[in-house]
XYZ file of C-alpha atoms in Angstrom:
560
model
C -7.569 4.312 -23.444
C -5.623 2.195 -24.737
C -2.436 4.891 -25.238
C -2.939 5.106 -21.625
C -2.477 1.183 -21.191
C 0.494 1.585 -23.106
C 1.798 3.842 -20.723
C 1.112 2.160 -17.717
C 0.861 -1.288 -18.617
C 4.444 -1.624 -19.128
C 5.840 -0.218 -15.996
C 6.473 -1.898 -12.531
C 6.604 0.289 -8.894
C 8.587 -0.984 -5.770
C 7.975 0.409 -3.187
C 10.581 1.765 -0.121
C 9.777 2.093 3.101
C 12.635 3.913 3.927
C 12.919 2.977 7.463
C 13.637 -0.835 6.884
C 15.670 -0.543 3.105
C 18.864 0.227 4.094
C 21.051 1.977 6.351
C 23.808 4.005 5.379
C 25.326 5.962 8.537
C 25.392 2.530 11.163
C 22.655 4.184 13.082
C 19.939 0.678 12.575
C 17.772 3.090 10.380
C 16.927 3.420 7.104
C 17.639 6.233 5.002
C 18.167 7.965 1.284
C 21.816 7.299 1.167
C 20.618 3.562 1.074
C 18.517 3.745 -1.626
C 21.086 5.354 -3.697
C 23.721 2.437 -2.374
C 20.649 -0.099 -3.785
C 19.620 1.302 -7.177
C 22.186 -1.305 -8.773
C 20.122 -4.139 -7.187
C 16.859 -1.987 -8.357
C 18.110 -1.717 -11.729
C 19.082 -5.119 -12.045
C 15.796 -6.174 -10.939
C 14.011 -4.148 -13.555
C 12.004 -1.933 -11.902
C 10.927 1.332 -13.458
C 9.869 3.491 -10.403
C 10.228 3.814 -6.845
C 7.384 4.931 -4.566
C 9.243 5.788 -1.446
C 8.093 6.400 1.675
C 7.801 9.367 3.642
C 10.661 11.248 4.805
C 9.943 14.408 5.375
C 10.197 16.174 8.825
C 8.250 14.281 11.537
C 7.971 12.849 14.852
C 7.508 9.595 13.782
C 4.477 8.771 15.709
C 3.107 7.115 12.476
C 6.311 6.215 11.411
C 6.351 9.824 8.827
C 2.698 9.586 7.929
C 2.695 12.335 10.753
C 4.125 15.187 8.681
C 5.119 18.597 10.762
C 7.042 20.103 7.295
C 6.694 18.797 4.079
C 9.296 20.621 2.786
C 12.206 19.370 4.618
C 14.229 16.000 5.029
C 13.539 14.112 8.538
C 17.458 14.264 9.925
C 17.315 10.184 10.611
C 16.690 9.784 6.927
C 19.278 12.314 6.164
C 19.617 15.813 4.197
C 18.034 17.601 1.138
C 21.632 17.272 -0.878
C 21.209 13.469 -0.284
C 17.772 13.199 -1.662
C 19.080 15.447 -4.501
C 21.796 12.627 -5.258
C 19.648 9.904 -5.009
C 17.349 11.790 -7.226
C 20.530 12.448 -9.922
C 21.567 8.583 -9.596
C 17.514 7.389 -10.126
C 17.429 9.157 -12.794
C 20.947 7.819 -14.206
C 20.027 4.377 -13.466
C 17.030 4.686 -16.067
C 13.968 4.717 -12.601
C 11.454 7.339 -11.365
C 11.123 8.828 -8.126
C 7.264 8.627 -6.766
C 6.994 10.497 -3.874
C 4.493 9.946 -0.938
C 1.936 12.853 0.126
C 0.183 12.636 3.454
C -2.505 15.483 2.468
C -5.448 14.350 4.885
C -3.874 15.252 7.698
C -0.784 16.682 9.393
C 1.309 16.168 12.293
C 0.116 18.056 15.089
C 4.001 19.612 15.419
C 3.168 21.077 12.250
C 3.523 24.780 12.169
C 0.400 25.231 10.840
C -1.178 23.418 13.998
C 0.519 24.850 16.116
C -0.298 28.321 15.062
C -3.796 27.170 15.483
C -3.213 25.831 19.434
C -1.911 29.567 19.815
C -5.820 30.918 18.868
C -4.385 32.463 15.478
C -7.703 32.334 13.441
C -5.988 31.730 9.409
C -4.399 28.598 10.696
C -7.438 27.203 12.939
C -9.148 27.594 9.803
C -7.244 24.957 8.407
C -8.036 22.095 10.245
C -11.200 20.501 11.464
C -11.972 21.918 14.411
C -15.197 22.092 16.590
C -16.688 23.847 19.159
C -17.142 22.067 22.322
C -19.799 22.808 24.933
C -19.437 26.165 27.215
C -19.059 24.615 30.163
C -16.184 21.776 28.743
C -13.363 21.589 30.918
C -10.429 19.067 30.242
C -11.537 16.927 33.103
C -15.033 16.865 31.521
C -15.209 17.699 28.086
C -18.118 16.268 27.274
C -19.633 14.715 24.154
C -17.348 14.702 21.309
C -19.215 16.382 17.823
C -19.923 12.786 16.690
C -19.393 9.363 17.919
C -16.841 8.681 14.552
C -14.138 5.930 15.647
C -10.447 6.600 14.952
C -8.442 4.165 12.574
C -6.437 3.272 15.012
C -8.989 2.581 18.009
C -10.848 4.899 20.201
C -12.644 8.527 19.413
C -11.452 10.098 16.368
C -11.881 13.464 18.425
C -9.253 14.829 20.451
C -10.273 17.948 23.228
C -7.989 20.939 23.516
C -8.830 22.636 27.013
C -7.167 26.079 25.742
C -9.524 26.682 23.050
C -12.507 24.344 24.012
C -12.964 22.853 20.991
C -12.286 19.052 19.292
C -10.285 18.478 16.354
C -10.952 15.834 14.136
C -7.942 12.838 13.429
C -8.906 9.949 11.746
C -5.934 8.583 12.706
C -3.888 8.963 15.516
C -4.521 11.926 17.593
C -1.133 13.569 16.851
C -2.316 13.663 12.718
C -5.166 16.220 12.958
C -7.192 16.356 10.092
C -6.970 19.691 7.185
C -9.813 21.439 6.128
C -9.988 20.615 2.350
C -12.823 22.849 2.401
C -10.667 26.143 3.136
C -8.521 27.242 -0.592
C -6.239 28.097 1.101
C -4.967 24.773 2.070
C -5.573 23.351 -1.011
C -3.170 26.467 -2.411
C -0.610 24.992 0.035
C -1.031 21.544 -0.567
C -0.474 22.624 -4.539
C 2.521 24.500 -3.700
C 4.224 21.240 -2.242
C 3.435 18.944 -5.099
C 5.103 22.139 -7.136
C 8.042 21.841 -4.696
C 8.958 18.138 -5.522
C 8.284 18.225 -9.070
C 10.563 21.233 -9.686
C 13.435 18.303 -7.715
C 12.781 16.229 -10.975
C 10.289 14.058 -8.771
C 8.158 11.749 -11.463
C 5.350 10.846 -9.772
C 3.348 10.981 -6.333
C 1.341 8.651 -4.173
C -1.219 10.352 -2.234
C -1.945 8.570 1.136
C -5.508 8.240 2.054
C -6.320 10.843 -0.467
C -10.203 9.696 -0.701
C -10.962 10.671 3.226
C -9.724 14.544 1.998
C -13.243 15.705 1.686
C -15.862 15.419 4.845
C -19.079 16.419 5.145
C -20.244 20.031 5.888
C -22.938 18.429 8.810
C -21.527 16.252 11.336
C -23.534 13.449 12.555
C -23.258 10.159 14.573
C -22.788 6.760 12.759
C -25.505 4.321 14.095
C -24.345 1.713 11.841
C -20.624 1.849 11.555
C -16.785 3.796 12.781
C -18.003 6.822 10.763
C -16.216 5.942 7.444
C -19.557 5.902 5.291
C -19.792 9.853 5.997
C -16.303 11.149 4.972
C -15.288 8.187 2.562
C -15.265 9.330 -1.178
C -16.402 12.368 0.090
C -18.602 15.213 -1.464
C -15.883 17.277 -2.740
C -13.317 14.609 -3.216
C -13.188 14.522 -7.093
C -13.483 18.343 -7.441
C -10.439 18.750 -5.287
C -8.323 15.772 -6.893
C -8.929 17.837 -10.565
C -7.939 20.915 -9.086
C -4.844 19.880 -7.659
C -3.303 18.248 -10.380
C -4.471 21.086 -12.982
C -3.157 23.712 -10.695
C -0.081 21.439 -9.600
C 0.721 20.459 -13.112
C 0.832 17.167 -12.478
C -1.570 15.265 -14.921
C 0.833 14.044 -17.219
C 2.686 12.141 -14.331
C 2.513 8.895 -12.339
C -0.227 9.562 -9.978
C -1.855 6.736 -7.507
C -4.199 7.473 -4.631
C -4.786 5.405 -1.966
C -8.172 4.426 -1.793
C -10.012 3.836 1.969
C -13.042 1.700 1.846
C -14.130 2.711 -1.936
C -16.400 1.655 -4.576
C -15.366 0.734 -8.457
C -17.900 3.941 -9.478
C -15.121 5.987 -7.541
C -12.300 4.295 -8.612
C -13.116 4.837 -12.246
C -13.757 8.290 -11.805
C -10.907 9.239 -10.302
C -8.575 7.220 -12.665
C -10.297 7.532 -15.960
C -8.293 9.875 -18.234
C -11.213 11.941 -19.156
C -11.716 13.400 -15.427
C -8.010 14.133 -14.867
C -7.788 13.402 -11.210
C -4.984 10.508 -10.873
C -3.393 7.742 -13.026
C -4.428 4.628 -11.258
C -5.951 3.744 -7.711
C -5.145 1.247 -4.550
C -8.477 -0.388 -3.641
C -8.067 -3.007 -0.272
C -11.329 -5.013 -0.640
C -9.224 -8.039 -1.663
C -6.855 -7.642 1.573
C -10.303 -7.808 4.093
C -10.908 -11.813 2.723
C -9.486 -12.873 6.118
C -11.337 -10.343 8.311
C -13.481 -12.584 10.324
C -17.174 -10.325 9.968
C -15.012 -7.509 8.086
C -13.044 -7.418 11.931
C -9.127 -6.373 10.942
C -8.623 -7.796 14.265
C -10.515 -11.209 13.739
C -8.944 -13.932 12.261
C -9.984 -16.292 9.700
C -8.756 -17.911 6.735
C -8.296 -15.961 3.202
C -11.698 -16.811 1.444
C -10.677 -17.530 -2.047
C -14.278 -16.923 -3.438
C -14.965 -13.628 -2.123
C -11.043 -13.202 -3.317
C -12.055 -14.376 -6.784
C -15.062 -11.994 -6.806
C -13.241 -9.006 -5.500
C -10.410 -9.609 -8.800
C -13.337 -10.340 -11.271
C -15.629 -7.664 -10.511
C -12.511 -4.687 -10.227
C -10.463 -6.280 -12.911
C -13.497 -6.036 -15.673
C -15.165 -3.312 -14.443
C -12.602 -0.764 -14.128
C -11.555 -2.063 -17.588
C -14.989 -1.977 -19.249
C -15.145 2.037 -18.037
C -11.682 3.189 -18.409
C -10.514 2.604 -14.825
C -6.708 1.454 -13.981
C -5.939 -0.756 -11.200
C -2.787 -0.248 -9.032
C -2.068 -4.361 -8.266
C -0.686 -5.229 -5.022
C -0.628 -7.390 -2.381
C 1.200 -5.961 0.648
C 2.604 -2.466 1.180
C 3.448 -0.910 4.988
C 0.799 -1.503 6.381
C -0.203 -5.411 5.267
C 0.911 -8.554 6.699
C 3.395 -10.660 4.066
C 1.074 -12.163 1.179
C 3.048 -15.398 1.626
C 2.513 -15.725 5.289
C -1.104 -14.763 4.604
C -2.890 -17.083 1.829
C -0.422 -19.577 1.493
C 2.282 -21.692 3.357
C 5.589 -20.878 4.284
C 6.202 -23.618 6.507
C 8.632 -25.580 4.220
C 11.069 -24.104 1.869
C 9.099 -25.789 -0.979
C 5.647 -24.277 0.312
C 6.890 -21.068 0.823
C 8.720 -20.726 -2.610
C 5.402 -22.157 -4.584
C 3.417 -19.671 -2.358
C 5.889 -16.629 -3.399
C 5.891 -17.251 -6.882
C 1.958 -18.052 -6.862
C 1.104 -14.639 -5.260
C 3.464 -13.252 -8.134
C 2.156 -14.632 -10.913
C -1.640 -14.250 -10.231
C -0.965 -10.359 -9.875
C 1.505 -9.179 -12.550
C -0.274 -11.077 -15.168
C -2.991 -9.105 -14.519
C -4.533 -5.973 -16.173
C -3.062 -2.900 -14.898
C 0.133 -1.379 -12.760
C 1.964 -3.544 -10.680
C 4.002 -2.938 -7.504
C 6.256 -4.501 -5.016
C 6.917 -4.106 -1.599
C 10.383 -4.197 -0.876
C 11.317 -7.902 0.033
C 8.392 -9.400 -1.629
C 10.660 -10.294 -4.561
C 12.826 -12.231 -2.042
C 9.491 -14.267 -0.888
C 10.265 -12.441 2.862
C 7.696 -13.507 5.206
C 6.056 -12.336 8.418
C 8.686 -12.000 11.772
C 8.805 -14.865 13.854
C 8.407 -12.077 17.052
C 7.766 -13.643 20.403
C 6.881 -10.897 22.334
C 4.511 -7.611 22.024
C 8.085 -5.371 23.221
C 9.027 -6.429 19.532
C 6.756 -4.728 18.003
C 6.956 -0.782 17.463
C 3.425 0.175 15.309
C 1.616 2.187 17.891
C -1.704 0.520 16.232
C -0.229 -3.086 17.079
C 0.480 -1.556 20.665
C -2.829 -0.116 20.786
C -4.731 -2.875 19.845
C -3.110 -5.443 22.077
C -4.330 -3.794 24.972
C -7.737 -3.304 23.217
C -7.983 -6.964 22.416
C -7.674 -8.057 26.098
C -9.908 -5.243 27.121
C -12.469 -7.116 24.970
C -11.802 -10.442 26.960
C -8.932 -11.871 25.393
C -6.716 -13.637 26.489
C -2.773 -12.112 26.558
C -2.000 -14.957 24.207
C -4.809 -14.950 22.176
C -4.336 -11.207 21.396
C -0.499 -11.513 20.709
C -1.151 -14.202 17.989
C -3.955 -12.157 16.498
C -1.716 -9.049 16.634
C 1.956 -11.184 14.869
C -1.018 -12.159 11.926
C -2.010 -8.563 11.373
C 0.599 -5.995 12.513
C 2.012 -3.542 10.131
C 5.100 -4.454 11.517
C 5.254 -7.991 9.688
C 5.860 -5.650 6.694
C 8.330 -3.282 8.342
C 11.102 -5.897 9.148
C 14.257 -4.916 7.465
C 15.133 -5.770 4.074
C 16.993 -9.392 3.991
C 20.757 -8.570 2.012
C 22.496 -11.103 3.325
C 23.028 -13.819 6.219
C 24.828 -12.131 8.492
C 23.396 -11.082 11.582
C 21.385 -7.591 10.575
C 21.080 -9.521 7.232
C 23.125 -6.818 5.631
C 20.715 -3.734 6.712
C 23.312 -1.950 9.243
C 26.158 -2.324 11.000
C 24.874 -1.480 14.038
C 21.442 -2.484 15.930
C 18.192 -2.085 13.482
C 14.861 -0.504 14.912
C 13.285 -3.749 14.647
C 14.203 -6.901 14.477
C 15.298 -9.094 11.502
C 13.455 -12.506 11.216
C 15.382 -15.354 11.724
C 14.674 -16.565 8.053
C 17.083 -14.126 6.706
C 20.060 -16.871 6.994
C 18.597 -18.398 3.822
C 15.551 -15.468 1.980
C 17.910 -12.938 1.295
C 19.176 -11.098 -1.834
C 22.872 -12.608 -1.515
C 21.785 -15.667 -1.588
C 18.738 -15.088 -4.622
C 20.120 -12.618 -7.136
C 22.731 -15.439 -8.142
C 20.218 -18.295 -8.264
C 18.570 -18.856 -11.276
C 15.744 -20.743 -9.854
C 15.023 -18.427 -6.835
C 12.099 -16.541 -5.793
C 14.131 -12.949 -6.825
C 14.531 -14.599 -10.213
C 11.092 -15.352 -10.730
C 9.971 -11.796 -10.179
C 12.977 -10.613 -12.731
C 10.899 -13.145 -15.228
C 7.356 -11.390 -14.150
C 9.057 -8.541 -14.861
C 10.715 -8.901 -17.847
C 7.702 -10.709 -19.418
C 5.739 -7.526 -18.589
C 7.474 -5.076 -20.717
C 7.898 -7.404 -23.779
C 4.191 -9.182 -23.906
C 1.668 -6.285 -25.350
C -1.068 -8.672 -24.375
C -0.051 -8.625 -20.228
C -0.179 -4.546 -20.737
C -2.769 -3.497 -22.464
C -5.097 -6.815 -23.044
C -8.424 -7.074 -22.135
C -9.230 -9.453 -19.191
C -12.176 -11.893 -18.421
C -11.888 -14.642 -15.461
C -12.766 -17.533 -16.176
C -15.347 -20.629 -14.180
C -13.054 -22.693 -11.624
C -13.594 -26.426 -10.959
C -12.429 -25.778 -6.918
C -13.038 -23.259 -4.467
C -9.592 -22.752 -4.334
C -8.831 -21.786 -7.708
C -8.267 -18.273 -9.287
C -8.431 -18.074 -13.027
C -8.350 -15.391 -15.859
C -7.313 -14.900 -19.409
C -6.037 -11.850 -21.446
C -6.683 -11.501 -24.572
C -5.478 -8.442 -27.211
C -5.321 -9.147 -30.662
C -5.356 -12.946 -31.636
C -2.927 -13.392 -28.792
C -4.534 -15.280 -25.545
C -3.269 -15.673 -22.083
C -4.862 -17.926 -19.714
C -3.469 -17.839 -16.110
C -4.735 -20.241 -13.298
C -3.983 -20.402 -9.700
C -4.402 -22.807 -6.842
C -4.581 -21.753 -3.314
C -4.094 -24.107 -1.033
C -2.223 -26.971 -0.572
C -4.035 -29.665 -1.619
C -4.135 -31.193 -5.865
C -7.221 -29.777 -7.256
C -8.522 -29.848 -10.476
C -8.622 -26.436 -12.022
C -10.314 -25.925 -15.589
C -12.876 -27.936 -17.486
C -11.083 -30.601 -20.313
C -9.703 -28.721 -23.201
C -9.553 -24.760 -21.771
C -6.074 -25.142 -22.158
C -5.495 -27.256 -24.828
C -2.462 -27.195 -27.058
C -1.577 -23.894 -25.610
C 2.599 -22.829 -25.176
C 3.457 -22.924 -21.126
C 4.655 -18.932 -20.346
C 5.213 -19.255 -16.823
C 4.991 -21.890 -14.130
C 6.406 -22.180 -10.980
C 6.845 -26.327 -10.970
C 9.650 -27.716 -13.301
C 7.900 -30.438 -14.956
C 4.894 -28.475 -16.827
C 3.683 -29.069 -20.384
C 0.811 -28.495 -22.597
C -2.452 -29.956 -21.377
C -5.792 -31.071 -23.343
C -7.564 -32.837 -20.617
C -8.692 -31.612 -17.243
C -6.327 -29.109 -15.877
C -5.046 -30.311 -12.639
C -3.034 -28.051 -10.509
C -0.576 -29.205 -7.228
C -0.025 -27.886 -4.402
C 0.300 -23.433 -4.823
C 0.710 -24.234 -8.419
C 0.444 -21.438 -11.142
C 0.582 -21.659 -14.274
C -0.052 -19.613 -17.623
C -0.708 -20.457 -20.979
C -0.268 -18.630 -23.772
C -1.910 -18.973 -27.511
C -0.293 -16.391 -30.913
């Protein structure tokens, strides 16, 4: 285990959604050629892999997580020889390409799919379908095989008249479910992994991957959406072994993204000795502000439960081998700054930035970054729904007033939780597309950029982009922050997070106020006489009394 810590414990992901990083051809979208024009910056920042995207052939009804051919470059991202360059310069610059699989389900343009709309029995064979009843028509199709709800609102069946049967999508109708069950697509699925990794490709993500394995009896959820019968699913674990022995990918970076899933999972599927994947995204901690576990329903962050959710993964998956993937906002998340902490003044919003930093790269396992987080880029100050592009934010707009809301009420619940606060494009510079195109972006650029943006960071020592250069660095030269053991520790406020690492005689205590009010932090003495390694106030110094902590202070303490 702990040569495995070694191996992981020093590395940091970013993560590219290609759409928003940079444009390269003036068209106001994203694409390879723009990562290759950024891997200066990358390198600079001291990153050591980038998990990009998809960008593979697709209509982009899920913005690529709708695949039709996963062996082919979408044209608006641009061609094979430019992901071959970009994967020559990576590698040149010293950083990994981790690619992004969307095995649960593929677009239904797919070729695959639609060999199955024509009635050809091998390819209806690889997708969920079921019989509907024999008098279903489209006007009437009856009762769908179960009453499972889809992630992104309504039945998570979809009716096709010509062969009277429903296909299951979790997610959007146009991504129908595959049938891990049949070998045969879990031969093709293997062949594409083998595609990319004969490119020089050094790792994978694999989207959604614990949903791959549903039951063989379908039945009706009485007491949820449906998750609790396909999540970690029966087969799940056999199916993650056999693709990376038969893939050859157990050696590499490997993270799944996991839906709704328990620690006893997580373990299992990241512990060396089952060789399924190299480390796991878990969401618990992003469902604090869920109002009743509601996406939709807005409260505020409860730093408790948020407390409880980092304990309770953090020393479990340790204590059995597990590895954590640590993260606070990806593509799909609101900004973490917007989220638990203030970004109302430029003070606030740095102390938030550098807060949300601090508490998760000091902790144990593999962290990542979401392109712009290291500039402290926040949520778009969007006025109107026509601003918004994530067919989920469109969908549940309407949905929300359908339940009574008002127009208002559901546009300020949507700007809080939309996808699209993460999709913005990346901030480069003041000018008006902040340095993303020359021409009109897909979405719009927050008005923010004038002042959070890499021009005006990457030069400033005491910016928000320098502080995550420090995280950074201080990951791959402190042993302890890699491979140490971690235990949190008892808070004196609610609003405190606090943990130490320990390996060796070396000691790390890290402590973290959330909210914006002085609180005190740690009993008299629990950080006595120890050496300040990272603080985001100027005036910080050893401390034997109480610890007090301002306003979206951190700091950590270390002891050799």
């Amino acid at each position: 285990m702990a040569n495995r810590a070694r191996t992981l414990g020093n590395k940091v992901v970013y993560q590219i959604y290609v759409r928003s990083f940079q444009d390269s051809d003036g068209d106001g979208i994203g694409d390879l050629r723009g990562i290759t024009h950024r891997l200066d910056y990358l390198e600079h920042l001291g990153v050591d892999y980038l998990w990009i995207t998809p960008f593979f052939v697709s209509p982009q009804n899920d913005n690529g997580y709708d695949v039709a051919d996963y062996r082919a470059v979408e044209p608006m991202f641009g061609t094979m020889d430019d992901f071959d360059e970009l994967s020559r310069e990576a590698e040149a610059h010293g950083i990994g390409l981790m690619l992004d699989m969307v095995f649960n389900h593929t677009s239904t343009s797919h070729e695959w799919f639609r060999r199955a709309l024509a009635g050809d029995p091998r390819y209806l064979a690889y997708y969920k379908f079921v019989d509907a009843a024999p008098d279903a028509t489209a006007e009437n199709p009856g009762v769908p095989p179960t009453n499972w709800v889809s992630k992104f609102g309504g039945s998570a069946w979809e009716y096709v008249p010509s062969l009277n049967k429903w296909y299951l999508h979790l997610f959007d109708k146009s991504q129908a479910d595959l049938d891990w069950d049949n070998p045969e697509v879990r031969a093709e699925l293997v062949d594409v992994v083998r595609f990319w990794k004969a490119k020089g490709v050094s790792g994978f993500r694999f989207d959604v991957v614990n949903l791959i394995s549903k039951p063989a009896v379908w039945e009706d959820d009485h007491e949820g959406d449906g998750r609790r019968f396909y999540t970690d699913g029966p087969h799940v674990h056999e199916y993650l072994q056999e693709l990376v022995r038969e893939s050859g990918i157990d050696d590499m970076v490997t993270v799944g993204e996991m839906s709704s899933t328990s620690i006893d999972n997580c373990v299992r599927y990241t512990n060396p000795d089952f060789h399924e994947l190299s480390m796991a995204f878990s969401f618990h901690h992003l469902k604090v502000d869920y109002l009743n576990g509601d996406k939709w329903a807005l409260k505020d962050p409860d730093i408790p439960e948020l407390r409880a959710i980092f304990r309770d993964w953090q020393e479990q998956m340790t204590e059995q081998g597990g590895w954590n993937a640590l993260f606070w906002s990806n593509h799909d998340q609101p900004r973490p700054n917007s989220r638990f902490g203030d970004v109302s003044t430029p003070d606030s919003w740095r102390r938030t930035s550098e807060l949300l930093g601090t508490c998760i790269h000091l902790m144990r396992g593999t962290p990542y970054i979401y392109q712009g987080e290291e500039l402290g880029m926040t949520n778009p100050d969007f006025r109107s729904i026509d601003e918004y592009r994530d067919v989920e934010s469109k969908n549940y707009y309407e949905i929300l007033q359908e339940e009574g809301k008002s127009a208002e009420e559901a546009f300020r619940i949507v700007s809080e939780r939309s996808r699209d606060d993460s999709r913005t494009p990346v901030q480069w510079d003041a000018t008006p597309t902040a340095g993303f195109t020359t021409s009109t972006p897909w979405i719009g650029v927050p008005s923010n950029h004038v002042t959070v943006n890499a021009e005006a960071e990457v030069a400033d020592p005491s910016s928000v982009w320098s502080f995550y250069q420090g995280l950074i660095r201080l990951r791959k030269t402190e042993p302890v922050i890699q491979e140490g053991d971690v235990r949190f520790l008892p808070v004196l406020s609610d609003a405190v997070i606090a943990y130490e690492r320990t390996l060796g005689s070396t000691r790390v205590v890290v402590a973290c106020n959330f909210s914006g009010d002085d609180v005190a932090a740690l009993a008299a003495g629990a950080v006595a006489d120890g050496e300040v390694l990272v603080a985001n106030y100027a005036d910080v110094a050893a401390e034997r009394g109480e610890l007090r902590l301002r306003p979206y202070e951190v700091r950590a303490y270390v002891w050799r």
